Coordinates of C-alpha atoms in Angstrom, one line a residue:
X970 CA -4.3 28.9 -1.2
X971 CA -7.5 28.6 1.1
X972 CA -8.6 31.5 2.8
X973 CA -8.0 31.6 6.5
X974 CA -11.0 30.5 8.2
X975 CA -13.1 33.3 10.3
X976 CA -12.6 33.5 14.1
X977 CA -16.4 32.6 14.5
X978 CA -15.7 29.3 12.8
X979 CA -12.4 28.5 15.0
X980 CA -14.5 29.6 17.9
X981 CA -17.2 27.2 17.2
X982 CA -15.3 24.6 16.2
X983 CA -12.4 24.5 17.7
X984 CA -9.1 22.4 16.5
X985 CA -9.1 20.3 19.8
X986 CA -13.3 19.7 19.7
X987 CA -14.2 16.3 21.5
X988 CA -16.3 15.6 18.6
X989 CA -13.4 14.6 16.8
X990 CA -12.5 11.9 18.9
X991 CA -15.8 10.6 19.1
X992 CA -16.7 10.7 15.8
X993 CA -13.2 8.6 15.3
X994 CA -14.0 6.0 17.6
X995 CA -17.9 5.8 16.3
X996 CA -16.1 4.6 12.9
X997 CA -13.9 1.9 14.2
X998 CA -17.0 0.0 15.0
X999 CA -18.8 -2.5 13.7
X1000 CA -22.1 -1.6 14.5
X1001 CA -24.2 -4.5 13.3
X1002 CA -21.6 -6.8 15.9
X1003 CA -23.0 -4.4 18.9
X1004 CA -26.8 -6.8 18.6
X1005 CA -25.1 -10.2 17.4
X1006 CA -27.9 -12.0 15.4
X1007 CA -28.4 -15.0 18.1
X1008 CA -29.3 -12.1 20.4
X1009 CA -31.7 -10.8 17.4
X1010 CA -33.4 -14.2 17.8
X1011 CA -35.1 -13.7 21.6
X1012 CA -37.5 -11.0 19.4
X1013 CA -38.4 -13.7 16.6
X1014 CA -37.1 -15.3 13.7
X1015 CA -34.8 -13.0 12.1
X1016 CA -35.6 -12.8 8.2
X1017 CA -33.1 -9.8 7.5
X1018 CA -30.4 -7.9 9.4
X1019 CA -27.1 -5.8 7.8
X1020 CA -26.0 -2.6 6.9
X1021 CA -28.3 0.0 6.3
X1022 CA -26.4 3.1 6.5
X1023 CA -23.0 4.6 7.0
X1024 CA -22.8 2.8 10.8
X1025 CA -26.2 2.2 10.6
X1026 CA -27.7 -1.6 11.2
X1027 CA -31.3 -3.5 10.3
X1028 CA -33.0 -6.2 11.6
X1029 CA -36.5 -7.4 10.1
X1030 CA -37.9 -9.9 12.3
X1031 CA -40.8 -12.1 11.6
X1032 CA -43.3 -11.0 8.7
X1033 CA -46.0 -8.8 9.1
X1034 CA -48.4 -11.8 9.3
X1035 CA -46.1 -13.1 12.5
X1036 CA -46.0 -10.1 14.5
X1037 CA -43.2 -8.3 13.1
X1038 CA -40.1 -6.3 14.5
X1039 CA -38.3 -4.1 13.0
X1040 CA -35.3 -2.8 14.7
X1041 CA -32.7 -0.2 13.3
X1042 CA -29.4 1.2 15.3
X1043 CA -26.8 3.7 14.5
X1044 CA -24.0 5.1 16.2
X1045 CA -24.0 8.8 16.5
X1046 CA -21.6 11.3 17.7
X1047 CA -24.6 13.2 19.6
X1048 CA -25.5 12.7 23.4
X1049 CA -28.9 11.9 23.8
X1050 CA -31.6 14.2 22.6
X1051 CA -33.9 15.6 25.2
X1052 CA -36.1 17.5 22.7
X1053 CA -39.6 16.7 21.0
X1054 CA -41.8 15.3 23.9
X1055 CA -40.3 12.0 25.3
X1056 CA -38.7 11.5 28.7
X1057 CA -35.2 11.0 30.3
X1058 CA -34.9 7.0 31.9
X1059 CA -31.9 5.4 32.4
X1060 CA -30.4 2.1 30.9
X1061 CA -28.0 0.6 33.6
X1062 CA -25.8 3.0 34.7
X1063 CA -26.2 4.8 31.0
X1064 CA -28.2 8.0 30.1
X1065 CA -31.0 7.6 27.9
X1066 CA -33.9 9.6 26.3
X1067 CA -37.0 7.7 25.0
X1068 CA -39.7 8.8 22.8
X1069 CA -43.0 6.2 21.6
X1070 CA -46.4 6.3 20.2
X1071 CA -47.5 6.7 24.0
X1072 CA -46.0 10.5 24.1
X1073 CA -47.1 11.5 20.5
X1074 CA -50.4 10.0 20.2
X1075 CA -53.8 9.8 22.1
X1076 CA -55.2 6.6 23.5
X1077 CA -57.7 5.9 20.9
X1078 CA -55.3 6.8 17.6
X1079 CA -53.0 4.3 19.3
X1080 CA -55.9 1.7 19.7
X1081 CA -56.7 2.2 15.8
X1082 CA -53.1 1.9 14.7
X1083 CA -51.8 -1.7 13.5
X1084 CA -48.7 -1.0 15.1
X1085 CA -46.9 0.3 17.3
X1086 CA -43.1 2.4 17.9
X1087 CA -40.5 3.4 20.1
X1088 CA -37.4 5.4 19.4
X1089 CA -34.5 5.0 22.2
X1090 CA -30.8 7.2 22.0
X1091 CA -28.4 5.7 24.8
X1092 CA -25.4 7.3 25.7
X1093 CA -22.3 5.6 25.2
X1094 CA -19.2 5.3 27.5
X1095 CA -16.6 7.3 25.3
X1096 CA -19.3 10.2 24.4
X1097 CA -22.0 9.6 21.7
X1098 CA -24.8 7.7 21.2
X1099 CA -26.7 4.7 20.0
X1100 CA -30.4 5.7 18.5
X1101 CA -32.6 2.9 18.3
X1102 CA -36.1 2.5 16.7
X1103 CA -38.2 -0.2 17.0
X1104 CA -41.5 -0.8 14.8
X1105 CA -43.5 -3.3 15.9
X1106 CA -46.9 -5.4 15.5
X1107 CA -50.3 -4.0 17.3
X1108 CA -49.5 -6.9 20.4
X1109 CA -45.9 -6.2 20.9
X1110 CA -44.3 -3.7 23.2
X1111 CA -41.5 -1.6 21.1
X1112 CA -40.5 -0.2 24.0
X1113 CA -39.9 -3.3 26.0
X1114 CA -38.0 -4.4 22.8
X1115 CA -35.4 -0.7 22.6
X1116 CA -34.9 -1.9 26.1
X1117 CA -33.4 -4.9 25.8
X1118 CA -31.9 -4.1 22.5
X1119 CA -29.9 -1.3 24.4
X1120 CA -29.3 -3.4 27.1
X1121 CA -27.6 -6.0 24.8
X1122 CA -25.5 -3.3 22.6
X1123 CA -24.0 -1.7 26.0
X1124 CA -23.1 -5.4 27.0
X1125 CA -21.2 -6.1 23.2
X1126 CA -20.2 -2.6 23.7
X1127 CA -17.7 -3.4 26.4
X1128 CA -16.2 -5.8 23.9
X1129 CA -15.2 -3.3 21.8
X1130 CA -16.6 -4.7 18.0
X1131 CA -14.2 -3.9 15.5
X1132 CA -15.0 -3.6 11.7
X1133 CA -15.2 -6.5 10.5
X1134 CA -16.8 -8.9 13.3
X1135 CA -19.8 -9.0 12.3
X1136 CA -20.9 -11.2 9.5
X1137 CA -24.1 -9.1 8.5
X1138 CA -22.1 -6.1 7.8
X1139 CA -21.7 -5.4 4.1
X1140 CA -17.9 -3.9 3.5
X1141 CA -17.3 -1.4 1.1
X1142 CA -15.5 1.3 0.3
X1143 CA -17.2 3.3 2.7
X1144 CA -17.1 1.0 5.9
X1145 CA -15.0 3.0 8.4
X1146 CA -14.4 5.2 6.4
X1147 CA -13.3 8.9 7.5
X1148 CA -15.1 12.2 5.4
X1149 CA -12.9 14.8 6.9
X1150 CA -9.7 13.0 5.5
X1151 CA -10.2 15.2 2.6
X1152 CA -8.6 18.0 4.7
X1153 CA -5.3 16.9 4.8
X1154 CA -5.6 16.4 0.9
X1155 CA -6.7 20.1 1.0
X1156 CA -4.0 21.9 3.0
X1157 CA -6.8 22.2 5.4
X1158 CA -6.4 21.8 9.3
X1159 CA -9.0 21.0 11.7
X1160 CA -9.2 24.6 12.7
X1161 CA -12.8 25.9 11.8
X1162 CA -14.1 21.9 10.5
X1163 CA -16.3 20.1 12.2
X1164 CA -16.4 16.3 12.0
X1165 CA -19.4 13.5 12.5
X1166 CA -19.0 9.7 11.6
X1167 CA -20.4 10.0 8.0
X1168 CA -19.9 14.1 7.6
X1169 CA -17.4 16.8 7.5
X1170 CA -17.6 20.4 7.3
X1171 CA -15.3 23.4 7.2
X1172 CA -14.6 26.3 5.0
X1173 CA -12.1 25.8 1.7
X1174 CA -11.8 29.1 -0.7
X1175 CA -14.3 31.2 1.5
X1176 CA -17.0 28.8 1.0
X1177 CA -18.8 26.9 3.7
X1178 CA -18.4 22.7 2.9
X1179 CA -20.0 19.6 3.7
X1180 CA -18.8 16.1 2.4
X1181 CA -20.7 13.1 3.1
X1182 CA -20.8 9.2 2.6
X1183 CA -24.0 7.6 1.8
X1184 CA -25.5 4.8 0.0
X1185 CA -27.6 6.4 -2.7
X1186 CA -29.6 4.8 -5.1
X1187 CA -27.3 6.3 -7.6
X1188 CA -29.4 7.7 -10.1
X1189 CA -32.0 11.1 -9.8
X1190 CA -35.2 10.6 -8.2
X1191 CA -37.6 9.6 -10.9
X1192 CA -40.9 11.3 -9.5
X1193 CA -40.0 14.9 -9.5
X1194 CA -40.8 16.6 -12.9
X1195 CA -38.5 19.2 -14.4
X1196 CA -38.6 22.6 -13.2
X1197 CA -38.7 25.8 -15.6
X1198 CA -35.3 27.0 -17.0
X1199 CA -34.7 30.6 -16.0
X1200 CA -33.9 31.9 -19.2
X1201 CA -37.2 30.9 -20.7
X1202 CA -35.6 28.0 -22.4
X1203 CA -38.3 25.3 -22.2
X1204 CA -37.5 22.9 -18.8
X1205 CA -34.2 21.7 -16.9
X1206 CA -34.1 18.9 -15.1
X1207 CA -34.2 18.9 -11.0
X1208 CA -30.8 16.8 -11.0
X1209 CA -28.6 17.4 -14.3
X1210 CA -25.7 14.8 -14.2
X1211 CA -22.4 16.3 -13.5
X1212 CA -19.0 14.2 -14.3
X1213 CA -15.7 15.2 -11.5
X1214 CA -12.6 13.1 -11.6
X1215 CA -14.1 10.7 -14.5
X1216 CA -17.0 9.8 -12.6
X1217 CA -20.7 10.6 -13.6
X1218 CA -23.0 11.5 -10.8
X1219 CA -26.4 14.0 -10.4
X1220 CA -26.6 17.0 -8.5
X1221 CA -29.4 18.8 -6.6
X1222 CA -30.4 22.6 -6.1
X1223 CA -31.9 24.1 -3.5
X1224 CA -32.2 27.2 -2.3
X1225 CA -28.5 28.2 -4.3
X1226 CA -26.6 25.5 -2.7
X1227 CA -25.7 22.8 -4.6
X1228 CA -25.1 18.7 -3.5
X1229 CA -23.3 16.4 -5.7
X1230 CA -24.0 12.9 -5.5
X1231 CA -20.8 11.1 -6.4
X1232 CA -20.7 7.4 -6.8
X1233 CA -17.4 5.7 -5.8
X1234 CA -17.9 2.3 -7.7
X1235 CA -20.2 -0.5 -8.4
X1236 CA -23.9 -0.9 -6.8
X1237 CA -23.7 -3.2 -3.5
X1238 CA -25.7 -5.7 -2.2
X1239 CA -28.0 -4.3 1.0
X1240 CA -30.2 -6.4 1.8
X1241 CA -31.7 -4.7 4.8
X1242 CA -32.1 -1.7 2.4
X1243 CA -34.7 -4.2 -0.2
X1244 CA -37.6 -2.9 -1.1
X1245 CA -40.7 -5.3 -1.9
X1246 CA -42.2 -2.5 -3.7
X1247 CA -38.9 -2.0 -5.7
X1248 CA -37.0 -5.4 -5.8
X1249 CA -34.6 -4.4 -8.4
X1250 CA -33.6 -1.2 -6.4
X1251 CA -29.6 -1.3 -5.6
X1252 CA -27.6 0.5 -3.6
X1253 CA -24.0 2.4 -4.7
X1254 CA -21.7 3.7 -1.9
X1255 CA -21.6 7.5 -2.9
X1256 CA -20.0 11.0 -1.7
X1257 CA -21.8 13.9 -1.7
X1258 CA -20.7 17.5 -1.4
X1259 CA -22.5 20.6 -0.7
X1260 CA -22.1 23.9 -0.9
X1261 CA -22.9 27.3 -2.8
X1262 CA -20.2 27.7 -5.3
X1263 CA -19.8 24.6 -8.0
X1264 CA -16.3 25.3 -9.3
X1265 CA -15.1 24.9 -5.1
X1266 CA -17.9 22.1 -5.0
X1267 CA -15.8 20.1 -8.4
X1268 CA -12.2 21.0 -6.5
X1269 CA -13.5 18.9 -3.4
X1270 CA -15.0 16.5 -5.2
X1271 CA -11.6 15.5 -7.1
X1272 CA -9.8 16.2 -4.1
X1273 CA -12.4 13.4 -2.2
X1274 CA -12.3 10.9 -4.8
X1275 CA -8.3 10.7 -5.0
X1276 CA -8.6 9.1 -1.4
X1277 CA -10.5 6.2 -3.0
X1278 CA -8.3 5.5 -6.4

């Protein structure tokens, strides 16, 4: 049986937490619908746009030779962050909080840069956000361009985009998904758990648990070199592969917590996520888990997995 979970954790996240609700809602959205690609088109010819991320959308637009823009957007369950330089502004009738090369940088190392950035985090109707960032060519104004991009995903926002209405959005096993639907598969209630569109947390056999969804590259990094085996055993790698429920991931170690990188199937095709440097780079929709103990870590990750069988 789990333990029961500390008052501390019910007190700071209780079973009734808004963030619940929010992060539900985030997920029902298709969040490459919220900036429609015709719309994309008024910043230049669009070469790429999809999914990115777990509700998390790309557009490249123009090449670097044509005076690109590149414009990301996610949804997020946080209000806008008024922290790190930047300053509050408004977006119609929505909060915002806006931070560019303007408050970061001096005059002259903007004047030597070849380009030039803006990041923007709207708040949205139901609670939540929309971060924007915007990279753009030396000429063009990436803040003028977060403007109009929030201005356009408030406008689809009122349509309410459902997964699934947008044709740049790449489905897979992980679009919509929900993280903290391993609970109910644990005999866990919300009690104590926190929840965020792509991660969960809560407490299952005393130890403190994150699950999250991801698209990973699904194999170790290849540029870290093997660290020295405690017991004086020649070297260990920095991610040994680990196999839960049949399926052969890595995991990580940092610090005496532990992340497993699970994959849930095949590698997908992301386009926004290409790499010139790496063209044969792919993409595989994966679940990781972290926490301090790896028999509790294994337990979740079957427990995980069985929601995708």
């Amino acid at each position: 049986m789990p333990e029961l979970i500390p008052d501390l954790d019910a007190q700071m996240y209780p079973e009734d937490d808004p963030q619940w609700e929010i992060a539900a809602a985030l997920r029902v959205v298709d969040v490459c619908a919220l900036i429609p690609r015709p719309n994309l088109e008024q910043f230049g010819p669009v070469r790429v746009v999809g999914t990115n991320g777990i509700q998390a959308c790309y557009a490249r637009i123009a090449t670097r030779t044509e005076g690109h823009v590149d414009l990301g957007w996610v949804l997020v369950s946080s209000p806008p962050n008024e922290g790190g330089g930047g300053h509050d502004r408004r977006i119609g009738a929505a909060r915002a909080w806006m931070v560019s090369d303007v408050d970061n940088s001096t005059p002259e190392e903007i004047e030597r840069s070849s380009y030039r950035y803006c990041a923007l985090q709207v708040e949205l109707p139901p609670g939540g956000s929309v971060a924007l960032r915007v990279d753009s060519a030396k000429g063009i104004d990436a803040c003028s361009v977060a403007d109009r991009a929030a201005e356009i995903v408030l406008r689809e926002w009122e349509r309410h985009p459902r997964q699934g209405d947008s044709p740049d959005t790449v489905r897979t096993p992980l679009t919509g998904a929900d993280p903290c639907a391993v609970l109910a598969e644990l005999g866990i209630g919300r009690k104590g758990s926190w929840s965020r569109p792509e991660r969960c947390g809560f407490r299952y056999r005393g130890e403190r648990i994150a699950v999250g969804y991801e698209y990973d590259t699904g194999r170790p990094p290849a540029d870290v070199p093997p660290v020295p085996d405690p017991s004086g055993n020649g070297y260990r790698s920095n991610y040994p592969l680990v196999t839960v429920a049949n399926r052969t991931g890595y995991r990580s170690e940092s610090g005496g917590q532990h992340t497993y990188y699970l994959p849930l199937g095949a590698p997908v095709d992301l386009p926004s996520l290409a790499d010139p440097q790496f063209p044969d780079e792919t993409w595989t929709p994966t679940v990781t888990i972290e926490g301090s103990d790896q028999e509790v870590i294994a337990a979740v990750g079957e427990a995980v997995l069985s929601l995708f069988d």
